[in-house]
Structures are given as structure tokens and as C-alpha cells.
Amino acid sequence: MTTIVAAESLLPGFSTPAMIAVGSAVLVIVLLAVFGKIPIGYNLNNLRVRWRTTLMTALAFTLVTGVLTVMLAFLNGMFALTSESGQPGNVIILAEGMTDETFSTLQFNELSDLERLPEVVRNGAGQALVSKETYIIANQEIHVASPGKRQRRFLQMRGVDDAVLTAQVHAATLHDGGRWFTGSGVQESPGGGLSLIEAVIGEGIARELAKDRSGEAAAKAQNSERLDVGDTFEVIERTFVVTGVMKSAGTTFDSEVWCTQSLVGPLFGKERFSSMVVRTPSAETAQKLKNYLNNEFKAEAVNAQVETEYFAGLSESTRVFLIAVTFLTVVIAVGGIFGVMNTMFAAISQRSQDVGVLRLLGFKRRQVLVSFLLESLLIAVIGGAVGCGLGFLADGWQANSIVTGSAGGGGKFVVLRLIVDGNVLATGMVLSVSMGFLGGLLPSLNAMRLSPLAALR
Amino acid sequence: MKFMLLVLQNVRRNKLRTTLTCLGTMVLVVVVTLVWSVLTNLQAQLDQDKSKMKAIVTERWRIPSQMPYAYARGLSEGAARKEGDIRPEDSMSWSFYGGSTDPEKRTRESMLFAIAMEPRKMTTMLDELDDLPDSQAQELKRVADAMEKNVQAIIVGKDRLAALKRRVGDRFKLTSINYKGIDLEFEILGVFPPGRYDQSAIMNIEYLNRSLEKYERETGRKHVQADRSMNLFWLVVPDTAAFNKISGQIMESPDYKAPAVRVETLAAGVATFMEPLKDILWGMRWLLAPAVLATLSLVIANAISISVRERYTEFAVLKVLGYKPWQILTIVLCEALIIGTLSGLLSAALTWLVVNHVVGGLPVQLGFFGKFYVPAAAFWWGTAVGAGTALVGSLLPAWTACRVRVAQVFARVA
């Protein structure tokens, strides 16, 4: 156990089960090779001599493992997004029956009942950490869209009452140079006309919005990668000015635009709040508060959830993708196994005399079995390792996706990062080794059954 | 003929190798067929039938789109007001009503989202339902007519019906999720023909409208959703010119400003909804499918290479017998092509049969898309993929075979 803990500290991405799986596989191979009296040199020599066949088989392993690694990295990013977005001490309050902010409309605006609850945490200024939020999915028209490309995007906007308080509730922070909008939430337009609406935006959507800049605007931009403080964008024929960019990577807030609720609510005809988020000191207190709000809260029947549970519930699309990835992987792996079998059957048929000599030299049937199996496993390990290495290049890639809840409807459009961690690599290697094992087993059993004399004949 | 017999004999010579290569090819062609089927189905949503162009009217600035039902009358006329204005060929409104049969436990099994619309439009406006075989069309018309008379009637897809554990003739009550306080009772009058609408349900819009009015009468105030009960409005126009004209009529009309509306072709709307999935689709198209094709080529290349190496002497004998290098090259290529083509065709046929007629469609829940089916075109994809990868995989081994030097081979044998 100490070894595992030590290894975990060296390889933080690897979980204990993954390490045990990979460790066990390596240990079995080494033990078989060392104590099984296997002619390992003979096997290595054969792999070298038949290098073209070895290379092509290993390449097949590389492709299958590489694709699996990328697909798993995508799923990993989605899992991370839904598991890291919430605060364990936060309770999110939606309208009764609603499981998603998109359709939720709270009928009460009076917060005093909530703020007086003893479970609610207060900040240094004595304010109760309660955030009132209106969630809106806006149709943003893309004016510089090229012909044949989409003309609009769905922009997720969150109208909040007090940005500083909301940031404290969600533990959100800004990149250097940014500030939370305060007061009226507007700025005077330099050219006159309608005032600019102040907005704080997630890093992910800042990058997406930057893609819509005209060539001239992009050339003048202080940040070529994403929108930054002072940059503007348009929604619903109003200009929004960025006052801050959130450090939001890996959370659903990464794809959101935050503004003053009293401005954007009426603008989109959604004047009531969609949700309220209450900060409590711990996960246990959050659970208690959730039960109280669902069963005893008098102001309105509501659906309260611990925030981490709410975001975990948005993993339906991840589940669907996981099923699809698993199915595809299994089918591709079966195809690969047939390929490996072909190679190994051919190798054995070409070397049946070698098997006879090995048997006459005193090697047991099981040693012949393990010898050929090791050959197949070795190709699998090399091909798999290269595949994992190629798949690792996908780590950090940005991708758009959608997360939805099991009850259907709603969902959030998200910008996520692919994560290739230890578990993903371990899964890739386990798949590769399994393919090698299953593909090599039947041919090796065939080799094992050969009688020395028949083989030499 | 003799040439082909020789090729066939070679294919049959090592049955184990041929079988394994065929199985590997078939399995990998399954993946390519499934991936391309999903992509083709999605593309079909973007490629509109030019003779029956569909447009959708939605709220301009936000989703979910929520417009007053009062918009429906004018929109059905294409907002035609003056001389020269044109009207759509057909139209329908869509409102979404969702609820649970179990108010205490909202699960996928207890939830039902119904499209509230004019039932008679089912037979003229809904894709695939407007083009059914006679017997199914008549049954659907019967249900639609009955739904016009009985506003509480509902038609449900077979999978949703099974999930709800209900049958035709059953009555049930939905506790509403999006129309709080308006819980409706339904009677199941029919089931959609198997296919695209297996997870769908359609109710009469009149029932929802009457219930909203009843709510106002009983409570003395309008329901919060009363003025935003229409989610989509569909128009059918003959061509792009008519679309542009009607779109202009609606956008310029002062009747549709609060809230403002947008008119776009169905293809444009679908493209926007597919945007969050674009990276997944990119991965399927440019990462997964090519990787599988490359793996398939490798599997075939490996098998053919091994086969060629084992037959150097045979090729040398063939050369002595007067076979030209190009004939040997053709023999090897034909062996690979036979295996690839037949395996690809068989695999695609089996995939088509199993997915469409045994499983009843691929239940890949991508966005608002329902089930995916394997198109008939998969027969030639499978064949082409099998043949193409076999050709690519066997080129090098075939080249090696035709370059065999007789003297060297016999010197080695000697």
C-alpha cells in the first residue's frame, strides 16, 4: 500500500485501481518471463526478424489505442466539468419540479427568510452569501459570419444581483486586470448612444467570441486568443463591454456571460429569478438545508439541491457518450483481435519446426504457450504505449459539447478541455494488452498442442 | 475464367486465415457503417427537400423560444397584408407540454413531453409521416380525425409508450412541469408508425388552449405561460424566393415585435442546434472513421503479406510457367479484393438488417435527434470500404509478389 501511495504522489493522474491493473499486468509478464523459463531471447529475435509483420500489427494496436485515448479524454473532460463545477457547501434552489435552470422561474423574490437561516454563511461585511440569478440562453447573431456558416450562437447569460456576492458564493475569481461589475452595471458609450452593459465572461466563451471578431478588430485586440478587459461584443442589439475574464477552466461557468440581472432580465423578458444559490459552511449543512427547503420552506414549494449533486445530474449526455464509446471500442478491439490472431497463427505455422525443437530441448507445453503469448503481449505493449503517447497529444485540446440532465430538456452548452490522465492511459494500455492476450491465446494454445515429432515433420 | 478459379482456390487454401481476415474486415466495416450512418442522418437534416422547403419561426433573442399563441393566425398567412404578398403552402404551430405520470418521482420512465399542435397537420407537415404507405397513412388519419374530436386524445411513439408502461386505450394524468397548475388527463388513441417518432407524443393544441383559459377563469389571473405558449411555428414554402419573400413579410410586420421573431430555414435552425456537437462530429468524421479504415487496411495488409511470403516459391513457379508480373500482381490484388468486397458487403447488409429491423434504430441521443437508421446506401459504402481498404492493404504485398526473382527463390529452395 505504501508503494501505491508513493507511486500516486509521483503519478498524480493515476488512481489506485488503474495502477493496480497496470502494475498487475506488468508483474505477471515479468514473473512469467523470469520464473517461467521462457525463451525470451528467441521471442525477441523472432519479432526482430519478422519486423514488417511485427510493425504492422503494432501499428494496428497503436491506432486502436490512440483513438480510444482521445475518446476517453473527451469523456474525462466532460466528467471533470460536471464534477468540478459546484461547491459542496452550496445549495441551489430551483422552481418546484424543475431540474434545470433553463426552465426554472422562481415565484418569490423576497430573500429575508433565506438570509435569516442560521445555516447560511456570511462574508466579512456581514452579508449572507445568497446569490439570486436569472439564467438566460440568448440567441446571439453573428454579424461577421462567412457565407454558409452559422448566423447565430446560443450564448449562456447569467443575470446576477450583486456580482461580488455571487463570485463569493461560487468561489469565482478573475484574471489579472479584471473587476466585477458594480452599481448600475453600465458604462457610457464612448461614441454616445446606448450605454454599454458591463459583463464578466468565462475563459472558454471569451475564446469563442474572439473568433467572431472582424479582421480589423482582431488586429487591434490586446489579446489575440480571447476577448479581454475592455473588449466588446453584441447581443440583442446592445453592446456589452468585458470588465473581467473568469478563471473558469473546467467548470460550466467557462461558457457563461455574467451581467447585472436588472439589465439583462428585462432585456430578454425574464424578470424573475431562475435560481438562488445559498452558501453553507459544509456539505453536511448543505444537505440539511436542502432537506429543510424541500420539505418545510414556506415561501414557495421549491426544488433544492446540493450544487455538486445538481451538476453531477447533468451527466446524462456523458453517460450516452460513454455507452457509445464503449460500444465502438469493443467492436474495434474485436476487429483488432482478429488481426492479431491472423499474425500469430501465421507466425506459429511458419515456426512449427521451432516449436518442435523447443519441445525437444525440454521446454514444457505451458512454456511454449507462454512464450508465444508473451510475443503477442509484447507487440501489444509496444503498440499500445505508442498509441497512448499519441493520444496524450490530445491533452488540453478544447472542444464544444453539451451536458444534459436525465430528466431531458435544457442542458448547458459547454467548452471543455480534453484530459488525458493516468486512468485514461491505463485504460488504453489495458485494452491493448487485452487485445494482445485474446488475439494471441488461441494461436498459442495451438502451438502448445503441437507434438514435437509432428512439428518437426 | 481459369484465372479467377486460381484466385478462388488461393482464397480457399488457408481457410483459417481467410476466415479471420473476413471477420476482422466485417467487424471494422460495422464501425465505419455506424459512424457514417449517424453523419449521413445528420446531414439529411441539413439538406432540405427543394420541392417542399420548410421554415421555422421562433423567438428572435432567446431560447427556449416562447411566443404568444396569438401569433399563429397571422403567421399561418405568412403575415400577408397587402397586394403582392404571398402565403405559405402549409403551416403548423408547436407548443411543448411536459409532465410526469408520477408527481413524486420524475424519472425518464414517468416523464412525457408532448407536442401540442393541430392533429390534422400530422399527416401533411411532419417529416416521414406525410409519406407513409397507404395502410399506415389511413391509420394515422383515423387517429388524427379522432384527436380533432376528442381533445384529450394523445398519440404516442411505441418506445415512449413502453417506457410509460401504457397501452392504447389507457387514460393517464400528467402533472405538468412547464405549465405549473395545469395538469392534464389524456386518453391514448394511437401509436406512431415505428421509426422516427418512437419517443414522441402529440396532443391537441386546443386542449392546452382551453386549459389555459379555464385556469384564468378559475383563478382570476392569466397563467404565467398564457402569453408565451407557442414555441415554434412551421411554414412550408415552394422555394427559396418564396422563403425570402415571406420571411421579409414577417420580419417587417409590426405584429411580431413583442417578442421579436426570427424566420429561418429548417436547415439553418438545425445547423445552429448542431453547433455544440460539431467537435464530436468532427472527431467521428476525421479521427474515428479514418483510424478504423487505417486499422482495417493494416489487418488486410498483414494477412496478405504473410500469404505472399509463404508463397514465394509458388510465384516463382508461376513465372516459370509463363505468368507475367502483372498477372501475379493481379492474382494477389484479386484475392484481397474478393475477401474485402464480400466481407464489406456482408457486414453492411448485416448491420443494415440488425440496426433497422432487429434493434429498430440506433438510440444515439444526440441533441434533439431521435433514432438513427442505417441508410440503404450503406450497402455500397460497406462494399467500397471493404474493397478500398483491401486494395490499399494489398498493393505493397502484391508488388512484392510480382517482383519475385525466380533464380533467387530456387537457389534458396535448393
mmCIF file with all atom_site columns, C-alpha atoms in Angstrom, chain A residues 52-53 56-57 59-60 63-64 67 70-71 74 96-98 102-103 136-139 141 150 152-154 208 236-237 268-270 300-301 316 319-321 327-328 331-332 334-335 338-339 341-343 345-346 349-350 398-402 405-407 413, chain B residues 16-17 20-21 23-24 27-28 30-31 34-35 58-64 106 108 111 113 177-178 180 224 228 262 264 268-269 272-273 275-280 282 287-288 291-292 294-295 298-299 301-303 305-306 309-310 312 363-366 400:
data_model
loop_
_atom_site.group_PDB
_atom_site.id
_atom_site.type_symbol
_atom_site.label_atom_id
_atom_site.label_alt_id
_atom_site.label_comp_id
_atom_site.label_asym_id
_atom_site.label_entity_id
_atom_site.label_seq_id
_atom_site.pdbx_PDB_ins_code
_atom_site.Cartn_x
_atom_site.Cartn_y
_atom_site.Cartn_z
_atom_site.occupancy
_atom_site.B_iso_or_equiv
_atom_site.pdbx_formal_charge
_atom_site.auth_seq_id
_atom_site.auth_comp_id
_atom_site.auth_asym_id
_atom_site.auth_atom_id
_atom_site.pdbx_PDB_model_num
ATOM 1   C CA . ARG A 1 52  ? 7.391   -5.943  -41.017 1.00 0.00 ? 52  ARG A CA 1
ATOM 2   C CA . THR A 1 53  ? 4.642   -8.144  -39.602 1.00 0.00 ? 53  THR A CA 1
ATOM 3   C CA . MET A 1 56  ? 2.085   -3.648  -38.947 1.00 0.00 ? 56  MET A CA 1
ATOM 4   C CA . THR A 1 57  ? 0.472   -5.473  -36.032 1.00 0.00 ? 57  THR A CA 1
ATOM 5   C CA . LEU A 1 59  ? 0.573   -0.140  -35.736 1.00 0.00 ? 59  LEU A CA 1
ATOM 6   C CA . ALA A 1 60  ? -2.936  -1.587  -35.530 1.00 0.00 ? 60  ALA A CA 1
ATOM 7   C CA . LEU A 1 63  ? -4.318  3.201   -33.914 1.00 0.00 ? 63  LEU A CA 1
ATOM 8   C CA . VAL A 1 64  ? -6.932  1.481   -31.771 1.00 0.00 ? 64  VAL A CA 1
ATOM 9   C CA . VAL A 1 67  ? -8.382  6.611   -30.815 1.00 0.00 ? 67  VAL A CA 1
ATOM 10  C CA . VAL A 1 70  ? -8.743  10.574  -27.376 1.00 0.00 ? 70  VAL A CA 1
ATOM 11  C CA . MET A 1 71  ? -12.343 9.432   -26.911 1.00 0.00 ? 71  MET A CA 1
ATOM 12  C CA . PHE A 1 74  ? -13.145 13.795  -24.129 1.00 0.00 ? 74  PHE A CA 1
ATOM 13  C CA . GLU A 1 96  ? -40.677 23.146  -7.935  1.00 0.00 ? 96  GLU A CA 1
ATOM 14  C CA . GLY A 1 97  ? -40.394 20.298  -10.432 1.00 0.00 ? 97  GLY A CA 1
ATOM 15  C CA . MET A 1 98  ? -37.542 21.905  -12.343 1.00 0.00 ? 98  MET A CA 1
ATOM 16  C CA . THR A 1 102 ? -33.268 26.934  -18.296 1.00 0.00 ? 102 THR A CA 1
ATOM 17  C CA . PHE A 1 103 ? -36.927 26.366  -17.493 1.00 0.00 ? 103 PHE A CA 1
ATOM 18  C CA . ILE A 1 136 ? -30.901 33.052  -19.990 1.00 0.00 ? 136 ILE A CA 1
ATOM 19  C CA . ILE A 1 137 ? -29.880 31.371  -23.216 1.00 0.00 ? 137 ILE A CA 1
ATOM 20  C CA . ALA A 1 138 ? -29.605 34.194  -25.731 1.00 0.00 ? 138 ALA A CA 1
ATOM 21  C CA . ASN A 1 139 ? -29.590 33.977  -29.487 1.00 0.00 ? 139 ASN A CA 1
ATOM 22  C CA . GLU A 1 141 ? -26.432 36.997  -34.056 1.00 0.00 ? 141 GLU A CA 1
ATOM 23  C CA . ARG A 1 150 ? -23.966 29.619  -38.886 1.00 0.00 ? 150 ARG A CA 1
ATOM 24  C CA . ARG A 1 152 ? -26.042 32.810  -34.641 1.00 0.00 ? 152 ARG A CA 1
ATOM 25  C CA . ARG A 1 153 ? -24.920 31.071  -31.477 1.00 0.00 ? 153 ARG A CA 1
ATOM 26  C CA . PHE A 1 154 ? -26.530 30.194  -28.193 1.00 0.00 ? 154 PHE A CA 1
ATOM 27  C CA . GLU A 1 208 ? -15.260 31.555  -28.835 1.00 0.00 ? 208 GLU A CA 1
ATOM 28  C CA . ILE A 1 236 ? -29.861 41.596  -28.643 1.00 0.00 ? 236 ILE A CA 1
ATOM 29  C CA . GLU A 1 237 ? -28.724 44.817  -30.370 1.00 0.00 ? 237 GLU A CA 1
ATOM 30  C CA . PHE A 1 268 ? -34.935 39.130  -22.509 1.00 0.00 ? 268 PHE A CA 1
ATOM 31  C CA . GLY A 1 269 ? -38.373 39.284  -20.894 1.00 0.00 ? 269 GLY A CA 1
ATOM 32  C CA . LYS A 1 270 ? -37.270 37.167  -17.959 1.00 0.00 ? 270 LYS A CA 1
ATOM 33  C CA . GLU A 1 300 ? -42.820 28.599  -2.107  1.00 0.00 ? 300 GLU A CA 1
ATOM 34  C CA . ALA A 1 301 ? -42.575 24.929  -2.970  1.00 0.00 ? 301 ALA A CA 1
ATOM 35  C CA . GLU A 1 316 ? -26.732 12.246  -18.886 1.00 0.00 ? 316 GLU A CA 1
ATOM 36  C CA . ARG A 1 319 ? -23.443 8.637   -19.956 1.00 0.00 ? 319 ARG A CA 1
ATOM 37  C CA . VAL A 1 320 ? -24.772 8.422   -23.522 1.00 0.00 ? 320 VAL A CA 1
ATOM 38  C CA . PHE A 1 321 ? -21.324 9.209   -24.954 1.00 0.00 ? 321 PHE A CA 1
ATOM 39  C CA . PHE A 1 327 ? -19.543 0.012   -27.801 1.00 0.00 ? 327 PHE A CA 1
ATOM 40  C CA . LEU A 1 328 ? -17.271 1.362   -30.528 1.00 0.00 ? 328 LEU A CA 1
ATOM 41  C CA . VAL A 1 331 ? -16.173 -3.541  -31.744 1.00 0.00 ? 331 VAL A CA 1
ATOM 42  C CA . ILE A 1 332 ? -12.891 -2.031  -32.967 1.00 0.00 ? 332 ILE A CA 1
ATOM 43  C CA . VAL A 1 334 ? -12.676 -7.323  -31.704 1.00 0.00 ? 334 VAL A CA 1
ATOM 44  C CA . GLY A 1 335 ? -11.576 -6.391  -35.233 1.00 0.00 ? 335 GLY A CA 1
ATOM 45  C CA . PHE A 1 338 ? -8.856  -10.991 -35.405 1.00 0.00 ? 338 PHE A CA 1
ATOM 46  C CA . GLY A 1 339 ? -5.896  -9.171  -36.940 1.00 0.00 ? 339 GLY A CA 1
ATOM 47  C CA . MET A 1 341 ? -4.836  -13.835 -34.358 1.00 0.00 ? 341 MET A CA 1
ATOM 48  C CA . ASN A 1 342 ? -4.003  -13.849 -38.037 1.00 0.00 ? 342 ASN A CA 1
ATOM 49  C CA . THR A 1 343 ? -0.474  -12.681 -37.358 1.00 0.00 ? 343 THR A CA 1
ATOM 50  C CA . PHE A 1 345 ? -1.382  -18.121 -36.394 1.00 0.00 ? 345 PHE A CA 1
ATOM 51  C CA . ALA A 1 346 ? 0.886   -17.320 -39.329 1.00 0.00 ? 346 ALA A CA 1
ATOM 52  C CA . SER A 1 349 ? 2.584   -22.074 -38.755 1.00 0.00 ? 349 SER A CA 1
ATOM 53  C CA . GLN A 1 350 ? 5.876   -20.683 -40.099 1.00 0.00 ? 350 GLN A CA 1
ATOM 54  C CA . GLN A 1 398 ? -10.557 22.410  -26.388 1.00 0.00 ? 398 GLN A CA 1
ATOM 55  C CA . ALA A 1 399 ? -13.908 21.040  -27.578 1.00 0.00 ? 399 ALA A CA 1
ATOM 56  C CA . ASN A 1 400 ? -17.520 22.151  -27.588 1.00 0.00 ? 400 ASN A CA 1
ATOM 57  C CA . SER A 1 401 ? -20.146 19.865  -26.175 1.00 0.00 ? 401 SER A CA 1
ATOM 58  C CA . ILE A 1 402 ? -23.412 19.778  -24.319 1.00 0.00 ? 402 ILE A CA 1
ATOM 59  C CA . GLY A 1 405 ? -29.770 16.006  -17.141 1.00 0.00 ? 405 GLY A CA 1
ATOM 60  C CA . SER A 1 406 ? -31.520 12.646  -17.111 1.00 0.00 ? 406 SER A CA 1
ATOM 61  C CA . ALA A 1 407 ? -34.979 14.205  -16.990 1.00 0.00 ? 407 ALA A CA 1
ATOM 62  C CA . PHE A 1 413 ? -23.507 24.222  -23.910 1.00 0.00 ? 413 PHE A CA 1
ATOM 63  C CA . LEU B 2 16  ? -8.425  -20.078 -41.139 1.00 0.00 ? 16  LEU B CA 1
ATOM 64  C CA . ARG B 2 17  ? -6.558  -17.042 -42.424 1.00 0.00 ? 17  ARG B CA 1
ATOM 65  C CA . LEU B 2 20  ? -10.013 -14.348 -39.668 1.00 0.00 ? 20  LEU B CA 1
ATOM 66  C CA . THR B 2 21  ? -9.363  -11.665 -42.282 1.00 0.00 ? 21  THR B CA 1
ATOM 67  C CA . LEU B 2 23  ? -14.155 -11.438 -39.656 1.00 0.00 ? 23  LEU B CA 1
ATOM 68  C CA . GLY B 2 24  ? -11.731 -8.587  -38.931 1.00 0.00 ? 24  GLY B CA 1
ATOM 69  C CA . VAL B 2 27  ? -16.250 -6.065  -37.654 1.00 0.00 ? 27  VAL B CA 1
ATOM 70  C CA . LEU B 2 28  ? -14.385 -2.928  -38.664 1.00 0.00 ? 28  LEU B CA 1
ATOM 71  C CA . VAL B 2 30  ? -19.577 -2.301  -38.920 1.00 0.00 ? 30  VAL B CA 1
ATOM 72  C CA . VAL B 2 31  ? -17.931 0.634   -37.119 1.00 0.00 ? 31  VAL B CA 1
ATOM 73  C CA . LEU B 2 34  ? -22.427 3.051   -37.994 1.00 0.00 ? 34  LEU B CA 1
ATOM 74  C CA . VAL B 2 35  ? -20.331 6.214   -37.889 1.00 0.00 ? 35  VAL B CA 1
ATOM 75  C CA . THR B 2 58  ? -39.004 31.303  -33.342 1.00 0.00 ? 58  THR B CA 1
ATOM 76  C CA . GLU B 2 59  ? -38.449 33.981  -30.749 1.00 0.00 ? 59  GLU B CA 1
ATOM 77  C CA . ARG B 2 60  ? -35.580 36.063  -32.018 1.00 0.00 ? 60  ARG B CA 1
ATOM 78  C CA . TRP B 2 61  ? -33.448 36.709  -28.996 1.00 0.00 ? 61  TRP B CA 1
ATOM 79  C CA . ARG B 2 62  ? -33.652 33.781  -26.642 1.00 0.00 ? 62  ARG B CA 1
ATOM 80  C CA . ILE B 2 63  ? -34.226 30.081  -26.267 1.00 0.00 ? 63  ILE B CA 1
ATOM 81  C CA . PRO B 2 64  ? -36.368 28.323  -25.328 1.00 0.00 ? 64  PRO B CA 1
ATOM 82  C CA . ARG B 2 106 ? -39.767 12.409  -12.103 1.00 0.00 ? 106 ARG B CA 1
ATOM 83  C CA . ARG B 2 108 ? -37.229 9.179   -17.663 1.00 0.00 ? 108 ARG B CA 1
ATOM 84  C CA . MET B 2 111 ? -41.915 11.815  -17.976 1.00 0.00 ? 111 MET B CA 1
ATOM 85  C CA . PHE B 2 113 ? -43.123 15.683  -23.416 1.00 0.00 ? 113 PHE B CA 1
ATOM 86  C CA . ILE B 2 177 ? -43.581 20.617  -15.353 1.00 0.00 ? 177 ILE B CA 1
ATOM 87  C CA . ASN B 2 178 ? -43.699 23.652  -17.613 1.00 0.00 ? 178 ASN B CA 1
ATOM 88  C CA . LYS B 2 180 ? -47.490 24.661  -13.368 1.00 0.00 ? 180 LYS B CA 1
ATOM 89  C CA . VAL B 2 224 ? -47.688 32.821  -16.365 1.00 0.00 ? 224 VAL B CA 1
ATOM 90  C CA . ARG B 2 228 ? -45.884 32.540  -24.351 1.00 0.00 ? 228 ARG B CA 1
ATOM 91  C CA . ARG B 2 262 ? -36.824 35.190  -36.396 1.00 0.00 ? 262 ARG B CA 1
ATOM 92  C CA . GLU B 2 264 ? -35.004 30.805  -40.839 1.00 0.00 ? 264 GLU B CA 1
ATOM 93  C CA . ALA B 2 268 ? -30.192 26.849  -40.739 1.00 0.00 ? 268 ALA B CA 1
ATOM 94  C CA . GLY B 2 269 ? -32.023 26.130  -37.489 1.00 0.00 ? 269 GLY B CA 1
ATOM 95  C CA . THR B 2 272 ? -27.338 26.128  -35.086 1.00 0.00 ? 272 THR B CA 1
ATOM 96  C CA . PHE B 2 273 ? -28.627 23.403  -32.762 1.00 0.00 ? 273 PHE B CA 1
ATOM 97  C CA . GLU B 2 275 ? -23.165 23.615  -33.263 1.00 0.00 ? 275 GLU B CA 1
ATOM 98  C CA . PRO B 2 276 ? -22.385 22.275  -29.753 1.00 0.00 ? 276 PRO B CA 1
ATOM 99  C CA . LEU B 2 277 ? -21.944 18.848  -31.307 1.00 0.00 ? 277 LEU B CA 1
ATOM 100 C CA . LYS B 2 278 ? -19.624 19.983  -34.071 1.00 0.00 ? 278 LYS B CA 1
ATOM 101 C CA . ASP B 2 279 ? -16.444 18.840  -32.339 1.00 0.00 ? 279 ASP B CA 1
ATOM 102 C CA . ILE B 2 280 ? -17.895 15.419  -31.622 1.00 0.00 ? 280 ILE B CA 1
ATOM 103 C CA . TRP B 2 282 ? -15.537 16.305  -36.378 1.00 0.00 ? 282 TRP B CA 1
ATOM 104 C CA . LEU B 2 287 ? -10.489 10.791  -36.320 1.00 0.00 ? 287 LEU B CA 1
ATOM 105 C CA . LEU B 2 288 ? -12.559 7.719   -35.652 1.00 0.00 ? 288 LEU B CA 1
ATOM 106 C CA . ALA B 2 291 ? -8.414  5.353   -37.762 1.00 0.00 ? 291 ALA B CA 1
ATOM 107 C CA . VAL B 2 292 ? -10.757 2.416   -38.300 1.00 0.00 ? 292 VAL B CA 1
ATOM 108 C CA . ALA B 2 294 ? -6.348  2.505   -41.423 1.00 0.00 ? 294 ALA B CA 1
ATOM 109 C CA . THR B 2 295 ? -6.647  -0.354  -38.923 1.00 0.00 ? 295 THR B CA 1
ATOM 110 C CA . LEU B 2 298 ? -3.366  -2.943  -41.739 1.00 0.00 ? 298 LEU B CA 1
ATOM 111 C CA . VAL B 2 299 ? -5.309  -6.084  -40.852 1.00 0.00 ? 299 VAL B CA 1
ATOM 112 C CA . ALA B 2 301 ? -2.153  -5.886  -45.419 1.00 0.00 ? 301 ALA B CA 1
ATOM 113 C CA . ASN B 2 302 ? -0.802  -8.139  -42.704 1.00 0.00 ? 302 ASN B CA 1
ATOM 114 C CA . ALA B 2 303 ? -2.816  -11.134 -43.842 1.00 0.00 ? 303 ALA B CA 1
ATOM 115 C CA . SER B 2 305 ? 1.787   -10.021 -46.674 1.00 0.00 ? 305 SER B CA 1
ATOM 116 C CA . ILE B 2 306 ? 2.001   -13.247 -44.703 1.00 0.00 ? 306 ILE B CA 1
ATOM 117 C CA . ARG B 2 309 ? 5.736   -14.512 -48.062 1.00 0.00 ? 309 ARG B CA 1
ATOM 118 C CA . GLU B 2 310 ? 4.560   -18.087 -47.726 1.00 0.00 ? 310 GLU B CA 1
ATOM 119 C CA . TYR B 2 312 ? 7.354   -17.020 -52.926 1.00 0.00 ? 312 TYR B CA 1
ATOM 120 C CA . PRO B 2 363 ? -30.765 5.068   -29.956 1.00 0.00 ? 363 PRO B CA 1
ATOM 121 C CA . VAL B 2 364 ? -27.941 7.650   -30.021 1.00 0.00 ? 364 VAL B CA 1
ATOM 122 C CA . GLN B 2 365 ? -29.385 10.626  -28.194 1.00 0.00 ? 365 GLN B CA 1
ATOM 123 C CA . LEU B 2 366 ? -27.556 13.474  -29.909 1.00 0.00 ? 366 LEU B CA 1
ATOM 124 C CA . THR B 2 400 ? 6.473   -7.738  -53.699 1.00 0.00 ? 400 THR B CA 1
#
